[in-house]
CSV table of C-alpha atoms in Angstrom, one decimal:
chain,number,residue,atom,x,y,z
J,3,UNK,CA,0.0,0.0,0.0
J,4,UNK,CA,1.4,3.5,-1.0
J,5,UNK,CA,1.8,6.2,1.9
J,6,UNK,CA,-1.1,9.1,2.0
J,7,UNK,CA,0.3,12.0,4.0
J,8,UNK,CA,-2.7,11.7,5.8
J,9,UNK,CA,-1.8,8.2,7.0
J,10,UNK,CA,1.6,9.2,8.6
J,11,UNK,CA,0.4,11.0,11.8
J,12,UNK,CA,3.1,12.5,13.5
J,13,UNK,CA,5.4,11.9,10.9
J,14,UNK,CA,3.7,14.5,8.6
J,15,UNK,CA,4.5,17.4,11.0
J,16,UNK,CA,8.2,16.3,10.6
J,17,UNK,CA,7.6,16.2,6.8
J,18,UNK,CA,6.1,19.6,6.7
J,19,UNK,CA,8.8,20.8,9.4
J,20,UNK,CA,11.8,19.6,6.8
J,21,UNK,CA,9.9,20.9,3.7
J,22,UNK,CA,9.8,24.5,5.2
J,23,UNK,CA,13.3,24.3,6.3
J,24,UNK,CA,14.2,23.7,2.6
J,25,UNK,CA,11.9,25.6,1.2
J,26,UNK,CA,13.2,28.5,2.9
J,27,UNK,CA,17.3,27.6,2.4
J,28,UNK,CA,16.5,27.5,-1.5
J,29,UNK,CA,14.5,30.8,-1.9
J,30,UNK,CA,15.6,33.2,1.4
J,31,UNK,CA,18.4,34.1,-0.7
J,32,UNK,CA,16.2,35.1,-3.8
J,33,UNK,CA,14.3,37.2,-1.8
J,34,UNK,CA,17.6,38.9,0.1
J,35,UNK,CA,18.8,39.7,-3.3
J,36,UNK,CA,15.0,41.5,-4.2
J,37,UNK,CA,15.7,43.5,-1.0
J,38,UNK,CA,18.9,44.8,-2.1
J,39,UNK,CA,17.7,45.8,-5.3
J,40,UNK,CA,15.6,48.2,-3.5
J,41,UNK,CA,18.4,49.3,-1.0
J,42,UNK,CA,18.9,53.0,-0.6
J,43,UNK,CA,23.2,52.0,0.1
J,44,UNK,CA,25.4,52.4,-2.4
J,45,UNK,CA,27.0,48.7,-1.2
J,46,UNK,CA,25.3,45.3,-1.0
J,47,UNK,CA,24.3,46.0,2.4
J,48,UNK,CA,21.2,43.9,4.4
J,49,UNK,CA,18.8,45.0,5.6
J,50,UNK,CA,18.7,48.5,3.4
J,51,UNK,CA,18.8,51.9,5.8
J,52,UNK,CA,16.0,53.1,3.0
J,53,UNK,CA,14.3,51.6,-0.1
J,54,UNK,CA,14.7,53.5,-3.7
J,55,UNK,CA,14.3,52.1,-7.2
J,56,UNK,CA,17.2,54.2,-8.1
J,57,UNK,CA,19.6,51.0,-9.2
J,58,UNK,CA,16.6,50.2,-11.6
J,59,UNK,CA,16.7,53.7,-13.2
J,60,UNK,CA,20.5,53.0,-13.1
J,61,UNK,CA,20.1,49.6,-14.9
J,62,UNK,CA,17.6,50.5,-17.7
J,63,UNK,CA,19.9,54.0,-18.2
J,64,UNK,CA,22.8,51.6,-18.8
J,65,UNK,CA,23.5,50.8,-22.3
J,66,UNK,CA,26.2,48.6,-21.5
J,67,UNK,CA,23.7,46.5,-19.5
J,68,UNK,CA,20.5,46.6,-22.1
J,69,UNK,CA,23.0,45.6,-24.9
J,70,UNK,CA,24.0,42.3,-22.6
J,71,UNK,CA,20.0,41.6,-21.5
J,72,UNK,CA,19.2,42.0,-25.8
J,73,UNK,CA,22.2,39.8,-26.4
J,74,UNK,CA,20.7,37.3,-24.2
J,75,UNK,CA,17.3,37.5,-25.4
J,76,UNK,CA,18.6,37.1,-28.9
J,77,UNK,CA,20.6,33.9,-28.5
J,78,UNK,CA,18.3,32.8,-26.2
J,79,UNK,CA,15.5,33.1,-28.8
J,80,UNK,CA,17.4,31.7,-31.5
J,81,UNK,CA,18.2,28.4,-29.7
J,82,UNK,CA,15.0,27.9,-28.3
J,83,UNK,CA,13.5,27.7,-32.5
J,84,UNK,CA,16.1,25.8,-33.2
J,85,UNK,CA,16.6,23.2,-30.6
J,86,UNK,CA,12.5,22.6,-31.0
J,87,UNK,CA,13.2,21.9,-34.7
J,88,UNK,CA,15.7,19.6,-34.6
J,89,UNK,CA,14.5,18.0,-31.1
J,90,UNK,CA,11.4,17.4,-32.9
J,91,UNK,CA,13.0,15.9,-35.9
J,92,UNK,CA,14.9,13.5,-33.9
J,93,UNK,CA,12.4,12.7,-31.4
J,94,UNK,CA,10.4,11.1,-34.3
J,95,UNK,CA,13.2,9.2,-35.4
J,96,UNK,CA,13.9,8.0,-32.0
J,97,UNK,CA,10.1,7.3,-30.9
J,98,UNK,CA,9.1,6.1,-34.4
J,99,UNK,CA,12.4,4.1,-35.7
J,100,UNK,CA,14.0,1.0,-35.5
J,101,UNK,CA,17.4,1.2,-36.0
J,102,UNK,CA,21.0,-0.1,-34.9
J,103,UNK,CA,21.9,1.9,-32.0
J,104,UNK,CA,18.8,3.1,-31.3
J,105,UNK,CA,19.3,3.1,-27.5
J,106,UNK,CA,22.6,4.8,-27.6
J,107,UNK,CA,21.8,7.7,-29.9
J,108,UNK,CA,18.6,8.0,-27.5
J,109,UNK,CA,21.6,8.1,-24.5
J,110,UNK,CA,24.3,10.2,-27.1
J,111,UNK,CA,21.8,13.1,-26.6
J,112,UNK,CA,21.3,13.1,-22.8
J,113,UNK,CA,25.2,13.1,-22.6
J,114,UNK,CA,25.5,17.2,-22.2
J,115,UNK,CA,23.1,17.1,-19.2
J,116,UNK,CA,25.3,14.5,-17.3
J,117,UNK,CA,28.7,16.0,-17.8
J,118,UNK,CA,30.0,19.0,-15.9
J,119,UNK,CA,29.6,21.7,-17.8
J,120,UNK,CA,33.0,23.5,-17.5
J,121,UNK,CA,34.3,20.2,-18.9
J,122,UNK,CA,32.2,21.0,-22.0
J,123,UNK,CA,32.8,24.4,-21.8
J,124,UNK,CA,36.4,24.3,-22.0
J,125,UNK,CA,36.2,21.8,-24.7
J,126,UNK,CA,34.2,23.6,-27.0
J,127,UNK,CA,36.2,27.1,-26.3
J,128,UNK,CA,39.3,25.4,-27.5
J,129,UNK,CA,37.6,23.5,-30.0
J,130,UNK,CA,35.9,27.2,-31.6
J,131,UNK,CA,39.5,29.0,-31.2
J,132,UNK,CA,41.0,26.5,-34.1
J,133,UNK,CA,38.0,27.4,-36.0
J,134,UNK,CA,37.4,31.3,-35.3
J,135,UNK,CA,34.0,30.8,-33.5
J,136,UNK,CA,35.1,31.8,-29.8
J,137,UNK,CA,32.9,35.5,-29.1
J,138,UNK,CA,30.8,35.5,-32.1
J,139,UNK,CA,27.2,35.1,-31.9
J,140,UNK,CA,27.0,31.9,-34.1
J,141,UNK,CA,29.3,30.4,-30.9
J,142,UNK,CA,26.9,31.2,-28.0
J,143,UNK,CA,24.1,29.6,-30.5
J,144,UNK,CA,25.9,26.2,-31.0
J,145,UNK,CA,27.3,26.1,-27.5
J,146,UNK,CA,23.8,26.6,-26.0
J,147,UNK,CA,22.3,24.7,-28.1
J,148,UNK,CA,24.2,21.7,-27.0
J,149,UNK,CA,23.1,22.1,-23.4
J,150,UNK,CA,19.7,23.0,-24.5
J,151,UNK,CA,18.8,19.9,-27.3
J,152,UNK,CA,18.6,17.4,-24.4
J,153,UNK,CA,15.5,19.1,-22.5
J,154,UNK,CA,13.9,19.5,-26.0
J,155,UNK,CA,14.3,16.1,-27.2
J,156,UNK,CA,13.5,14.7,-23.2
J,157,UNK,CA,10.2,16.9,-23.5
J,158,UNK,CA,9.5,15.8,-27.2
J,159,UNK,CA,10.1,11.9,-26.8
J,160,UNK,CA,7.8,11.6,-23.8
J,161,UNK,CA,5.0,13.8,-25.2
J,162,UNK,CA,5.1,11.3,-28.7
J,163,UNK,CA,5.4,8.3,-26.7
J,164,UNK,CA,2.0,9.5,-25.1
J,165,UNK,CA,0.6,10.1,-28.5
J,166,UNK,CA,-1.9,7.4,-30.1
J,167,UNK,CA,-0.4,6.9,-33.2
J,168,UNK,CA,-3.5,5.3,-34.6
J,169,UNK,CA,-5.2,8.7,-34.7
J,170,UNK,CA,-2.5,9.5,-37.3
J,171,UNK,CA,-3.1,6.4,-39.4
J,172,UNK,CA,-6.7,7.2,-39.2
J,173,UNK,CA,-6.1,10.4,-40.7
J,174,UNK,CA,-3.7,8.9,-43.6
J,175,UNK,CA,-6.7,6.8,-44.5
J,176,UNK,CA,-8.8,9.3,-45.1
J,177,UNK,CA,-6.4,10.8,-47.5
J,178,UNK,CA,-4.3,13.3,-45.9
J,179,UNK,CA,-0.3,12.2,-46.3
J,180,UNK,CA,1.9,11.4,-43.9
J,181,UNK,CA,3.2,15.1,-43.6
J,182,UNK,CA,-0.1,16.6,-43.7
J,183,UNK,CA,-1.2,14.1,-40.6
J,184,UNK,CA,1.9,14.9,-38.9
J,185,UNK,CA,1.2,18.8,-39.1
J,186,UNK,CA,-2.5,18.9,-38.7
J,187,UNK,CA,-2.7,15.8,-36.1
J,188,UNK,CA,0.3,15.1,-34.3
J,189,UNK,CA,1.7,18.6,-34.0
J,190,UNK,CA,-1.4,19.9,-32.4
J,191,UNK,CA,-2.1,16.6,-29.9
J,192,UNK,CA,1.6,17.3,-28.7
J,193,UNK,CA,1.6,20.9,-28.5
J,194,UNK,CA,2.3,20.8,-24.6
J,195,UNK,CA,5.3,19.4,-25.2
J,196,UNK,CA,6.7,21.5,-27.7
J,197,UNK,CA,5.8,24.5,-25.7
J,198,UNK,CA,7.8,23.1,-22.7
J,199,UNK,CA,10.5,22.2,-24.9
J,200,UNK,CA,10.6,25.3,-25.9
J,201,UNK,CA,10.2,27.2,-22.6
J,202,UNK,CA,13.2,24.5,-21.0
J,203,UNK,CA,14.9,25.5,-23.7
J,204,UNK,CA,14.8,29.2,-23.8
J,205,UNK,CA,15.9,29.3,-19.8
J,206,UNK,CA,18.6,27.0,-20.5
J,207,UNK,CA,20.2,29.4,-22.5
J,208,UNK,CA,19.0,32.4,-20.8
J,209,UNK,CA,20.6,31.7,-17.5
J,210,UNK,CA,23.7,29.5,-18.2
J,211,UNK,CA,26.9,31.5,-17.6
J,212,UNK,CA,29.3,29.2,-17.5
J,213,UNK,CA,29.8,28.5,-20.8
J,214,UNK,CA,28.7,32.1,-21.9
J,215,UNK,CA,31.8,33.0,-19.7
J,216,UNK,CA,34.1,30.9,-22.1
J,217,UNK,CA,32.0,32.0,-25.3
J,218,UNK,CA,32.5,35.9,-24.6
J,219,UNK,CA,34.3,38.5,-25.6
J,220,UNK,CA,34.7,42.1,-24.6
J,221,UNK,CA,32.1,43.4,-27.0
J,222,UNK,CA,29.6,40.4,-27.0
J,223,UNK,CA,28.3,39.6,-23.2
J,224,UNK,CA,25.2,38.3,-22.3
J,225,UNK,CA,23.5,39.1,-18.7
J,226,UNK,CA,24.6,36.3,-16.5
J,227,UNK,CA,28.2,37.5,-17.8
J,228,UNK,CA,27.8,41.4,-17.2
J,229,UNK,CA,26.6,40.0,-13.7
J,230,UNK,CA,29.7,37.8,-13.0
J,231,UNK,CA,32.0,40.4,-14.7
J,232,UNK,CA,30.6,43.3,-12.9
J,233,UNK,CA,30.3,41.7,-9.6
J,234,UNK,CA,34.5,41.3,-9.7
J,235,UNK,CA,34.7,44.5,-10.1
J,236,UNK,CA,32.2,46.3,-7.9
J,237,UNK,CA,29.4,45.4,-5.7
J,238,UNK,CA,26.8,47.6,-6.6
J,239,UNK,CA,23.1,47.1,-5.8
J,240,UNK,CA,22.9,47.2,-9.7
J,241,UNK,CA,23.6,44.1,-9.7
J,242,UNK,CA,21.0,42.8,-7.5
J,243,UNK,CA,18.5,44.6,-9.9
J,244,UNK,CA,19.6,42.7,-12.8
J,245,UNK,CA,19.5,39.8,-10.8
J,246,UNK,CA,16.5,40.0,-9.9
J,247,UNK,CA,14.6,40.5,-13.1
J,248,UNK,CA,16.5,37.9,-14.2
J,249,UNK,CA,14.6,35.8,-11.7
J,250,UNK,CA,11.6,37.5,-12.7
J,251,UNK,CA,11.8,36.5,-15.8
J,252,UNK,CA,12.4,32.9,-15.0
J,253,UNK,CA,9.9,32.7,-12.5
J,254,UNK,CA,7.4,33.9,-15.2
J,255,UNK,CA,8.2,31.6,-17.7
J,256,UNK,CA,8.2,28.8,-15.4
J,257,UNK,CA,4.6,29.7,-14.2
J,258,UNK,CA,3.4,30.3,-17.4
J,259,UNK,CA,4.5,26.8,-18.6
J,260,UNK,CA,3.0,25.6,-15.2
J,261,UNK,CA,-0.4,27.4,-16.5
J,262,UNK,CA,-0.6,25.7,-20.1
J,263,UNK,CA,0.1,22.4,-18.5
J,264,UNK,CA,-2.9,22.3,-16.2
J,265,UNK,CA,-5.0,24.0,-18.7
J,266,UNK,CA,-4.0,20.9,-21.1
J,267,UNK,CA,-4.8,18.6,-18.4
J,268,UNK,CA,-7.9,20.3,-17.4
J,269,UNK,CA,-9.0,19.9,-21.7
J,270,UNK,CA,-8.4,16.4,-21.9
J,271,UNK,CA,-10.8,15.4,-18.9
């Protein structure tokens, strides 16, 4: 018999008790760095003597800062329609074929969330030196893109493999094509998974900054970088500002995909 939380008497109040704890380790420090951000001190000081919105005036003011959140938006964009594309391609081929090696092509493209990603990092900065690709734009797009495919193709794979594939055939019957059933059929009946592929994909290149670290260059930077650079140099409550839409922004998208998903669910009953 499974346990119901209901069932475990005392022991629930110790679950609850260890859930809060955690709870409050993992997002007390998100909401310390939202305090700072409206700090009246010039240094990263808690709690602030006064609150202001003056580092947000600051941060928007910035060029420098609005060319590294547009940089990030852009790659971010770009390897969010891509890595759907081809993590839709090859989730077809990995749900729908039967081929040699079909298991460890299906483990090939997990590979980048297992390994440490300054190991990748490092690898493919040396790799794009030889071939001129280290601080352009088409380098952040690739190296994200790596680190982004797997969540695509994870969120793909399941939502086919929960497909009925007979409504498909159904529709080739009637006369449509293949590509026609897969486009006005299949597409549709997976859209939740495309859209979280999508979303999964979009924050995995909006936030990483290890390999945008390796990847930049004085006059390309995206935001997680101008954070990390700027924070060796000065610890101004700017910072925490652009933190903190940065977690805005996340948050958002996360609730948003958290929204479609129980609107989806809430369809289908």
């Amino acid at each position: 018999m499974l346990l119901n939380f209901n069932t475990l008497g005392s022991w629930k109040w110790l679950l609850i008790a260890i859930t809060t704890l955690t709870s409050a380790f993992l997002l007390l420090p998100i909401l310390f760095i939202a305090a700072l951000s409206f700090g009246s001190s010039q240094w990263l000081i808690f709690p602030p003597p006064a609150w202001t919105t003056k580092w947000y005036a600051a941060l928007f003011s910035d060029p420098r800062w609005l060319e590294s959140a547009w940089t990030s938006f852009r790659i971010a964009v770009i390897v969010t329609v891509l890595s759907v594309l081809i993590g839709l391609v090859a989730s077809f081929g990995l749900v729908r074929g039967s081929f040699i090696g079909h298991n460890t092509l299906r483990a090939l493209f997990m590979t980048p969330m297992i390994l440490p990603v300054v190991v990748l990092a490092v690898a493919l900065y040396a790799f794009f030196l030889k071939l001129g690709l280290a601080g352009t734009t088409f380098g952040f797009v690739i190296a994200h893109l790596i680190v982004a495919l797997p969540f695509s193709i994870l969120a793909l794979t399941g939502a086919l493999e929960g497909f009925d594939k007979s409504i498909e055939d159904a529709a080739v019957l009637c006369g449509a094509s293949p590509l026609q059933a897969r486009i006005r059929i299949t597409l549709p009946c997976i859209s939740h998974g495309i859209f979280s592929a999508a979303i999964f994909s979009f924050l995995t290149s909006w936030d990483e900054v290890v390999l945008a670290i390796f990847m930049a260059s004085p006059t390309l930077q995206t935001l997680p970088v101008k954070i990390w650079s700027t924070l060796r140099q000065d610890l101004t409550p700017v910072i925490a500002a652009a933190s903190t839409l940065l977690i805005l922004i996340t948050l958002l998208l996360m609730l948003l995909a958290a929204a479609l998903e129980r609107f989806i669910a809430s369809r289908k009953q």
